[in-house]
Each structure stands twice: as structure tokens, then as C-alpha cells.
Amino acid sequence: MSMRGVVCLSLLILLVPSAGGFIVDYSDGIPEGYIRSGEAEEINITIGFPGFDPITFPTGDSLILQTELMNPIWDIDIVRNGRVSDLRVSSKSRETITGWEISFPSTEEIGLIIRVIGIVPNMDEAKAVSFISVRQLDGSYELRPGNIYSVSQIAYPAGFVPSGNPPDPVIISPPPPDFQAFTVSSRSTTPTSDLLPGEGTTLKTYLSFDRLSSTTFPDTDTLRLRTALLDAEWAVSIFMNGGENVRTPGKGYYYSLPGFELAYPARDSLGLSVSVTGTVPAASSAPLLEISQCGPDGYAREGAIFVHPAGIALIEETPVPTQVEMPIPTPVVTSTFTPAPTVTVTALPMPSKGEIFPEGITIEALLDLSNELIGHGTLFLKRILSVFGM
């Protein structure tokens, strides 16, 4: 067997005793309002196993299920890769699920559906009643820290009428798992500013693997690198206890490292240098560099994603002024003809009838009229005589 195989085998042995616990994916029937003696209660929970280690559950561990409800009935199903089958039906207040019943390779999806029905016990005064508790015990029957789920509520004697608002149930749940195995060095992450489209650049960062207690990286996981740079070229090196192992260069948008290349005992010092060179695209919905830790199912583990701070700079385009067509002016023709000035003739007023003598009838007026008539008559007589040649 090669030295690498020996390391992986020893790592597997180290991991099995300290394999992770369970998480609560779903719960229904959490007691609300006032709970009284003699009432029937039902609670349902679904628990899963993160699959962070080589197996879903340690074979030497066990799950202890308990309830304080009277006449309980447990109905427990196991879910394996989507298929549901019966695991246990019992009527005891304490039920045990051994590790070998739920220990599978972490590549398989394993879960438990737990249902318990019972009666709220009789009591003389109000007190807390445990509806359900699930505890993970190791091979020495010691509780694994944090691996406990329980639901309890204050119950009252039958016929008792409490006052005020009903108390909230007390729920203790395992903390959400922290799946990220790597830590990113901010000092080694460059550049940090936005880059112009079409610009050639090299994105760099450095990862250290010091977050897990038993291993540097789960050998069931995969570290995936993705870039949006055009014509990307990858340069990746693994640093192990000060020594450098240069991996084969890569080209394209993706680069991945299988878990067994990064899985060592936690006491070893492991780091990863990542560098990708390419051209900044004009636009991209994906980050220029993204590093994710993916589980056996191929999906990125929640929270185990790093996005490089460099982005694509937005270029503000200078607006082009809109051409406005001006109307063509109509030429004005100026005439050189100067019109003659207009002469205004004021007509004399016609004499009114009966005003031949406007100043009255006098002798002078009669003499003037007589002379005028004699003059007109003489002129008329001369014209007549001239016609006849006389």
C-alpha cells in the first residue's frame, strides 16, 4: 500500500469515532397554548445527517429517544435515498436507535422520520413536561456536546384555568453545522478593486485549512473553482507543512480538486494557492472568481462559498446629442417699389336745400344772382348763334 493510501486509511480511522451528529430538518406539533393533564398530544420531527464525514453516523454511537407523555407510541421510519421504510414501532417511554442501523456511506442520503403520540400526565400543579428528546451518546454512553434536541412545555392540572398569556415551549436544538473547511487570506487576495472590461488581469487568493477538529478537509467533498474571465489559465499549488506541490495547470472556466488531495490529519499545516489569469468580460452574472466546497451530492455546502472581491467596473457612456432638424425659413421678398403717398381729399359738404341765400335775402344778393343769371344767359345765346353761323 502506498504512503498516500496509509494516510487516507489512518484518516478514516480517526474520523469514524468523531463523526458528526444530526440536524433537525422539520418539526410539526410543537405544543402551543395551555396544555392540560389528560390531553392527547402528537409531535413529528425529521432529522438528517450532514454527511460531513465518511459515514452518516458512527457505528459505536446511538440515538436515545425519550418522552414524558403517558402511553406513548413511537413510529420511526428511515429514509434512504428518498425511499421510506419502517424502522421501529414501540410503546416504551425510552427508545434506542443503534449506530449500525443508520451508519451508511456519506454519499447516501439518510434521514429519520420520528412520530410520538401520548397523553399529558396527571399532576397536582403546573410543571414542565418533555414531549420529546433526542440525544446522541458515544460508545461510553456520554452525551456528545451539542447533539441534543428536545421540546418541553408547561402543563396544568385538568380543570385548572390559568391566567395571562400561555408560555412559549422550550426548544433545544443542535446548532447549525458549519461546513466550511477553509479560511481565506484577505492579505493574499488581489486585486480588490473593480476591473475594466477587456483588461487582462490575474486574480489571486490563498486558502488555509484549519477549521475542522479531525481533518483538514473532508475526503468526500470537492473544492471547485470557477471564473468568469475569458481565456482563463489556472495555476494552483498545495502547500503541505512548508513544502509546495504544484498541480497541473488548467484552462477554461472551471478547476476542481478532489477531497482526498486535501484530506490530512488536522495537526498538519495545509494551504492552497490559487491564481487565474484572463481577460475581463464586458459583463457577467457570475463572479470573476468563486471557490466553493461541494458535498458528495455535488451541491455547494451552505456557507462554504468564497467570492473574490474584484468585479467588473461600470463604464458610463457619454450621451450622443440628438440631432434636431430645424425648419427651413421661408425667404421674405422685399419690394423696391415705393407706393405714391395717399392723398386724402375731403369733400365739401353739399349745401342744404333752401340755402341759395345762406345769409338771408338782401338787395346785394339779388343783384349778384341777377348778374350771374344774365351771364349764363349771354353765354348760352352765343353758343346757339355760333351753331347757325351767325
Coordinates of C-alpha atoms in Angstrom, one line a residue:
M1 CA 0.0 0.0 0.0
S2 CA 1.3 3.5 -0.9
M3 CA 2.1 6.0 1.7
R4 CA -0.8 8.1 0.5
G5 CA -3.1 5.2 1.0
V6 CA -1.8 4.7 4.5
V7 CA -2.5 8.4 5.2
C8 CA -6.1 8.1 3.9
L9 CA -6.8 4.9 5.9
S10 CA -5.4 6.4 9.1
L11 CA -7.6 9.5 8.5
L12 CA -10.6 7.3 8.0
I13 CA -9.9 5.6 11.4
L14 CA -9.5 9.0 13.0
L15 CA -12.8 10.3 11.6
V16 CA -15.1 7.4 12.4
P17 CA -15.1 7.9 16.2
S18 CA -15.6 11.6 16.0
A19 CA -18.2 11.7 13.1
G20 CA -20.7 14.4 13.3
G21 CA -24.2 14.2 14.6
F22 CA -27.7 15.1 13.4
I23 CA -29.7 18.1 12.4
V24 CA -33.5 18.7 12.6
D25 CA -34.8 19.4 9.2
Y26 CA -38.5 19.6 10.1
S27 CA -40.9 19.7 13.1
D28 CA -44.6 19.7 13.5
G29 CA -47.0 19.6 16.5
I30 CA -44.9 21.9 18.7
P31 CA -47.2 22.5 21.7
E32 CA -48.7 25.9 21.9
G33 CA -51.3 27.5 24.2
Y34 CA -52.3 25.9 27.5
I35 CA -51.6 22.2 27.9
R36 CA -53.6 20.3 30.5
S37 CA -53.5 16.8 32.0
G38 CA -55.3 14.1 30.1
E39 CA -55.0 15.8 26.7
A40 CA -53.6 13.8 23.8
E41 CA -50.5 15.3 22.1
E42 CA -48.6 14.4 18.9
I43 CA -45.3 15.6 17.7
N44 CA -43.4 14.8 14.5
I45 CA -39.8 15.6 13.6
T46 CA -37.5 14.8 10.7
I47 CA -33.8 14.6 11.4
G48 CA -30.9 14.3 8.9
F49 CA -27.2 13.6 9.0
P50 CA -24.9 16.2 7.3
G51 CA -22.7 13.6 5.7
F52 CA -19.6 15.7 6.6
D53 CA -17.6 12.6 7.4
P54 CA -17.0 9.3 5.6
I55 CA -20.1 7.8 7.2
T56 CA -23.5 9.3 8.1
F57 CA -23.4 8.2 11.8
P58 CA -20.8 6.5 14.0
T59 CA -21.5 2.8 14.4
G60 CA -20.5 3.0 18.0
D61 CA -22.9 5.8 18.8
S62 CA -26.6 5.6 19.5
L63 CA -29.7 7.9 19.4
I64 CA -31.7 7.8 22.6
L65 CA -35.4 8.9 22.2
Q66 CA -37.4 9.8 25.3
T67 CA -40.8 11.3 26.2
E68 CA -42.7 12.0 29.4
L69 CA -46.1 11.6 27.8
M70 CA -48.1 8.6 29.1
N71 CA -48.9 5.6 27.0
P72 CA -46.6 6.7 24.2
I73 CA -46.5 5.2 20.8
W74 CA -43.3 5.6 18.7
D75 CA -43.5 5.3 14.9
I76 CA -40.0 5.6 13.4
D77 CA -39.2 5.4 9.6
I78 CA -35.9 5.6 7.9
V79 CA -35.4 7.4 4.6
R80 CA -32.6 6.2 2.4
N81 CA -32.0 8.0 -0.9
G82 CA -35.7 9.0 -1.0
R83 CA -37.2 5.6 -0.1
V84 CA -39.1 5.4 3.2
S85 CA -39.2 2.1 5.2
D86 CA -40.3 1.2 8.7
L87 CA -37.5 1.1 11.3
R88 CA -39.3 0.9 14.7
V89 CA -42.7 0.9 16.3
S90 CA -42.8 0.7 20.1
S91 CA -44.7 1.9 23.2
K92 CA -41.8 2.5 25.6
S93 CA -41.0 5.9 27.1
R94 CA -37.4 5.4 26.0
E95 CA -36.4 4.1 22.6
T96 CA -32.8 3.4 21.3
I97 CA -31.6 3.5 17.7
T98 CA -28.2 1.9 17.4
G99 CA -25.5 3.4 15.2
W100 CA -25.2 0.5 12.9
E101 CA -28.9 0.9 11.9
I102 CA -28.2 4.4 10.5
S103 CA -24.5 4.2 9.5
F104 CA -24.1 4.4 5.7
P105 CA -21.5 5.9 3.4
S106 CA -21.9 9.7 3.4
T107 CA -22.6 9.6 -0.3
E108 CA -26.1 8.2 0.6
E109 CA -28.9 10.5 1.8
I110 CA -30.1 9.2 5.2
G111 CA -32.8 10.6 7.4
L112 CA -35.3 9.6 10.2
I113 CA -38.9 10.4 10.5
I114 CA -39.9 10.2 14.2
R115 CA -43.5 10.4 15.4
V116 CA -44.7 10.1 19.0
I117 CA -48.2 10.2 20.4
G118 CA -49.1 10.3 24.1
I119 CA -51.2 11.7 26.9
V120 CA -50.2 14.6 29.1
P121 CA -49.6 13.0 32.6
N122 CA -51.7 13.8 35.6
M123 CA -50.3 16.5 38.0
D124 CA -51.3 18.4 41.1
E125 CA -49.6 21.7 40.0
A126 CA -48.2 23.2 36.8
K127 CA -44.9 21.8 35.7
A128 CA -42.8 21.3 32.6
V129 CA -43.4 18.2 30.5
S130 CA -40.9 16.8 28.0
F131 CA -42.7 15.9 24.8
I132 CA -39.7 14.5 23.0
S133 CA -35.9 14.4 23.4
V134 CA -33.3 13.0 21.0
R135 CA -29.7 12.6 22.3
Q136 CA -26.6 11.3 20.7
L137 CA -24.5 9.2 23.0
D138 CA -21.0 7.9 22.2
G139 CA -19.6 4.4 22.8
S140 CA -19.2 5.3 26.5
Y141 CA -22.8 6.5 26.8
E142 CA -21.7 10.0 27.2
L143 CA -23.6 12.8 25.6
R144 CA -21.9 14.3 22.6
P145 CA -21.7 18.1 23.2
G146 CA -24.4 19.9 21.4
N147 CA -26.0 16.8 19.9
I148 CA -29.4 17.0 21.6
Y149 CA -32.9 18.1 20.5
S150 CA -35.8 18.5 23.0
V151 CA -39.2 20.1 23.2
S152 CA -40.9 20.8 26.5
Q153 CA -43.9 22.8 27.7
I154 CA -45.6 23.9 30.9
A155 CA -48.7 21.7 31.6
Y156 CA -51.5 22.4 34.0
P157 CA -53.8 20.1 36.1
A158 CA -57.1 19.2 34.5
G159 CA -59.8 21.8 35.1
F160 CA -57.3 24.5 36.1
V161 CA -57.9 27.9 34.4
P162 CA -54.7 29.7 34.1
S163 CA -54.5 33.5 33.6
G164 CA -52.3 35.6 31.3
N165 CA -50.7 34.6 28.1
P166 CA -49.7 30.9 27.6
P167 CA -46.0 30.2 28.0
D168 CA -43.8 29.5 25.0
P169 CA -42.5 26.0 24.5
V170 CA -38.8 25.4 25.4
I171 CA -36.9 24.0 22.4
I172 CA -33.3 22.9 22.4
S173 CA -31.8 22.2 19.0
P174 CA -28.4 21.2 17.7
P175 CA -26.5 24.3 16.4
P176 CA -26.5 24.6 12.6
P177 CA -23.5 22.8 11.1
D178 CA -20.5 24.8 10.0
F179 CA -19.5 23.0 6.8
Q180 CA -16.7 25.4 5.6
A181 CA -13.3 23.7 5.9
F182 CA -11.2 26.6 4.5
T183 CA -10.3 30.1 5.6
V184 CA -9.4 32.8 3.0
S185 CA -6.4 35.1 3.5
S186 CA -7.5 38.7 2.9
R187 CA -3.9 39.8 2.6
S188 CA -3.2 37.4 -0.3
T189 CA -6.5 38.2 -2.1
T190 CA -5.7 40.6 -5.0
P191 CA -6.8 42.7 -6.7
T192 CA -9.6 44.2 -4.6
S193 CA -10.8 46.9 -7.0
D194 CA -13.1 46.6 -10.0
L195 CA -11.6 45.9 -13.3
L196 CA -12.3 47.4 -16.8
P197 CA -13.8 45.2 -19.5
G198 CA -11.2 43.9 -21.9
E199 CA -8.4 44.4 -19.3
G200 CA -6.0 41.5 -18.7
T201 CA -5.7 40.5 -15.1
T202 CA -4.6 37.9 -12.6
L203 CA -6.8 37.0 -9.6
K204 CA -5.1 35.5 -6.6
T205 CA -6.0 34.2 -3.2
Y206 CA -4.7 31.7 -0.6
L207 CA -6.7 29.2 1.5
S208 CA -5.8 27.6 4.7
F209 CA -7.5 24.5 6.2
D210 CA -7.6 24.9 9.9
R211 CA -11.3 24.9 10.8
L212 CA -12.1 21.3 11.4
S213 CA -11.1 19.3 14.6
S214 CA -10.2 16.0 13.0
T215 CA -9.2 16.7 9.4
T216 CA -8.0 19.4 7.1
F217 CA -10.7 18.7 4.5
P218 CA -13.4 16.0 4.2
D219 CA -12.3 13.5 1.6
T220 CA -15.9 13.1 0.5
D221 CA -16.1 16.7 -0.6
T222 CA -14.7 18.6 -3.6
L223 CA -13.2 22.0 -3.8
R224 CA -14.4 23.7 -7.0
L225 CA -13.0 26.9 -8.6
R226 CA -15.0 28.9 -11.1
T227 CA -14.1 32.0 -13.1
A228 CA -15.8 34.4 -15.5
L229 CA -12.5 35.6 -17.1
L230 CA -12.1 34.9 -20.8
D231 CA -9.3 32.6 -21.9
A232 CA -8.7 31.7 -18.3
E233 CA -5.5 29.9 -17.2
W234 CA -5.2 28.3 -13.8
A235 CA -2.1 28.0 -11.6
V236 CA -2.7 26.1 -8.3
S237 CA -0.3 24.9 -5.7
I238 CA -0.8 22.8 -2.5
F239 CA 1.4 23.7 0.5
M240 CA 1.9 20.9 2.9
N241 CA 4.0 21.5 6.1
G242 CA 6.0 24.1 4.2
G243 CA 6.5 22.1 1.0
E244 CA 4.9 23.1 -2.3
N245 CA 3.2 20.7 -4.7
V246 CA 2.5 22.4 -8.0
R247 CA -0.6 20.9 -9.5
T248 CA -1.1 20.6 -13.3
P249 CA -2.1 23.9 -14.9
G250 CA -5.6 24.2 -16.2
K251 CA -7.6 26.2 -18.8
G252 CA -11.2 27.2 -19.0
Y253 CA -13.9 28.4 -16.7
Y254 CA -13.6 25.5 -14.1
Y255 CA -11.0 23.9 -12.0
S256 CA -11.5 21.3 -9.2
L257 CA -9.6 19.4 -6.5
P258 CA -11.0 16.1 -5.1
G259 CA -11.2 15.9 -1.4
F260 CA -8.6 13.2 -0.9
E261 CA -5.9 15.6 -2.2
L262 CA -6.7 18.0 0.7
A263 CA -7.6 15.5 3.4
Y264 CA -4.9 15.2 6.1
P265 CA -4.9 15.0 9.8
A266 CA -5.8 18.3 11.4
R267 CA -2.3 18.6 13.0
D268 CA -0.8 19.1 9.6
S269 CA -0.4 22.5 8.1
L270 CA -2.2 22.7 4.7
G271 CA -2.7 25.6 2.4
L272 CA -3.7 26.2 -1.2
S273 CA -2.5 29.0 -3.6
V274 CA -5.0 29.9 -6.3
S275 CA -4.2 32.1 -9.3
V276 CA -6.2 32.6 -12.5
T277 CA -5.2 34.8 -15.4
G278 CA -7.5 36.0 -18.2
T279 CA -9.4 38.9 -19.8
V280 CA -12.2 40.7 -18.0
P281 CA -15.5 40.3 -19.9
A282 CA -17.8 43.1 -20.8
A283 CA -20.4 41.8 -18.4
S284 CA -21.1 38.7 -16.4
S285 CA -23.8 37.5 -13.9
A286 CA -21.2 35.2 -12.3
P287 CA -18.3 36.4 -10.0
L288 CA -14.8 36.8 -11.6
L289 CA -13.6 34.1 -9.2
E290 CA -15.7 31.8 -6.9
I291 CA -14.5 29.0 -4.7
S292 CA -17.0 26.5 -3.2
Q293 CA -16.8 23.4 -1.1
C294 CA -19.2 20.8 -2.5
G295 CA -20.6 17.7 -0.7
P296 CA -21.0 14.2 -2.1
D297 CA -24.2 15.2 -3.8
G298 CA -22.4 17.8 -5.9
Y299 CA -24.0 20.9 -4.4
A300 CA -22.1 23.6 -2.6
R301 CA -22.4 23.3 1.2
E302 CA -24.3 26.2 2.8
G303 CA -21.9 29.0 3.8
A304 CA -18.9 27.3 2.2
I305 CA -18.5 29.7 -0.7
F306 CA -15.9 32.4 -1.3
V307 CA -16.4 35.2 -3.8
H308 CA -13.4 37.2 -4.9
P309 CA -13.9 40.9 -4.3
A310 CA -12.8 42.0 -7.7
G311 CA -15.7 42.9 -10.1
I312 CA -16.4 44.5 -13.4
A313 CA -16.3 48.3 -13.5
L314 CA -19.3 50.0 -15.0
I315 CA -18.4 52.3 -17.8
E316 CA -20.7 55.3 -18.2
E317 CA -21.3 56.0 -21.8
T318 CA -21.2 59.7 -23.0
P319 CA -24.6 60.5 -24.3
V320 CA -24.7 61.5 -28.0
P321 CA -26.7 64.7 -28.6
T322 CA -29.8 64.2 -30.6
Q323 CA -29.8 66.0 -34.0
V324 CA -32.8 68.3 -34.2
E325 CA -33.8 69.3 -37.7
M326 CA -34.6 73.0 -37.8
P327 CA -37.3 74.1 -40.2
I328 CA -36.1 75.8 -43.4
P329 CA -37.0 79.5 -43.2
T330 CA -39.3 80.9 -46.0
P331 CA -37.4 83.8 -47.8
V332 CA -39.0 87.2 -47.4
V333 CA -39.1 89.1 -50.7
T334 CA -38.6 92.8 -50.2
S335 CA -40.1 95.0 -52.9
T336 CA -38.2 98.1 -54.2
F337 CA -41.5 99.8 -55.4
T338 CA -42.4 102.8 -53.3
P339 CA -46.1 103.4 -53.5
A340 CA -47.2 107.0 -54.0
P341 CA -48.4 108.8 -50.9
T342 CA -52.1 108.6 -50.5
V343 CA -53.8 112.0 -50.7
T344 CA -56.9 112.3 -48.7
V345 CA -59.5 114.6 -50.3
T346 CA -62.0 115.9 -48.0
A347 CA -65.3 116.6 -49.9
L348 CA -67.0 119.9 -49.2
P349 CA -70.4 119.5 -47.7
M350 CA -73.3 119.8 -50.1
P351 CA -75.4 122.9 -49.5
S352 CA -78.6 122.2 -47.8
K353 CA -81.8 122.7 -49.7
G354 CA -83.2 126.3 -49.4
E355 CA -79.9 127.7 -48.7
I356 CA -79.3 129.7 -52.0
F357 CA -79.1 132.7 -49.8
P358 CA -77.4 131.3 -46.7
E359 CA -77.0 134.8 -45.2
G360 CA -80.6 135.7 -46.0
I361 CA -82.3 137.6 -48.9
T362 CA -80.7 141.0 -49.4
I363 CA -80.6 143.5 -52.3
E364 CA -76.9 142.7 -52.8
A365 CA -77.7 139.0 -53.0
L366 CA -80.4 139.6 -55.5
L367 CA -78.2 141.8 -57.7
D368 CA -75.5 139.1 -57.6
L369 CA -77.9 136.4 -58.6
S370 CA -79.3 138.6 -61.4
N371 CA -75.8 139.3 -62.8
E372 CA -75.0 135.6 -62.6
L373 CA -78.2 134.6 -64.5
I374 CA -77.6 137.3 -67.2
G375 CA -74.0 136.0 -67.6
H376 CA -75.2 132.4 -68.1
G377 CA -77.9 133.5 -70.5
T378 CA -75.5 135.6 -72.6
L379 CA -73.0 132.6 -72.8
F380 CA -75.9 130.3 -73.9
L381 CA -77.0 132.7 -76.6
K382 CA -73.5 133.0 -78.1
R383 CA -73.2 129.2 -78.4
I384 CA -76.6 129.0 -80.2
L385 CA -75.7 131.7 -82.7
S386 CA -72.4 130.0 -83.4
V387 CA -74.2 126.9 -84.4
F388 CA -76.1 128.6 -87.1
G389 CA -73.1 130.6 -88.3
M390 CA -74.3 133.8 -87.2

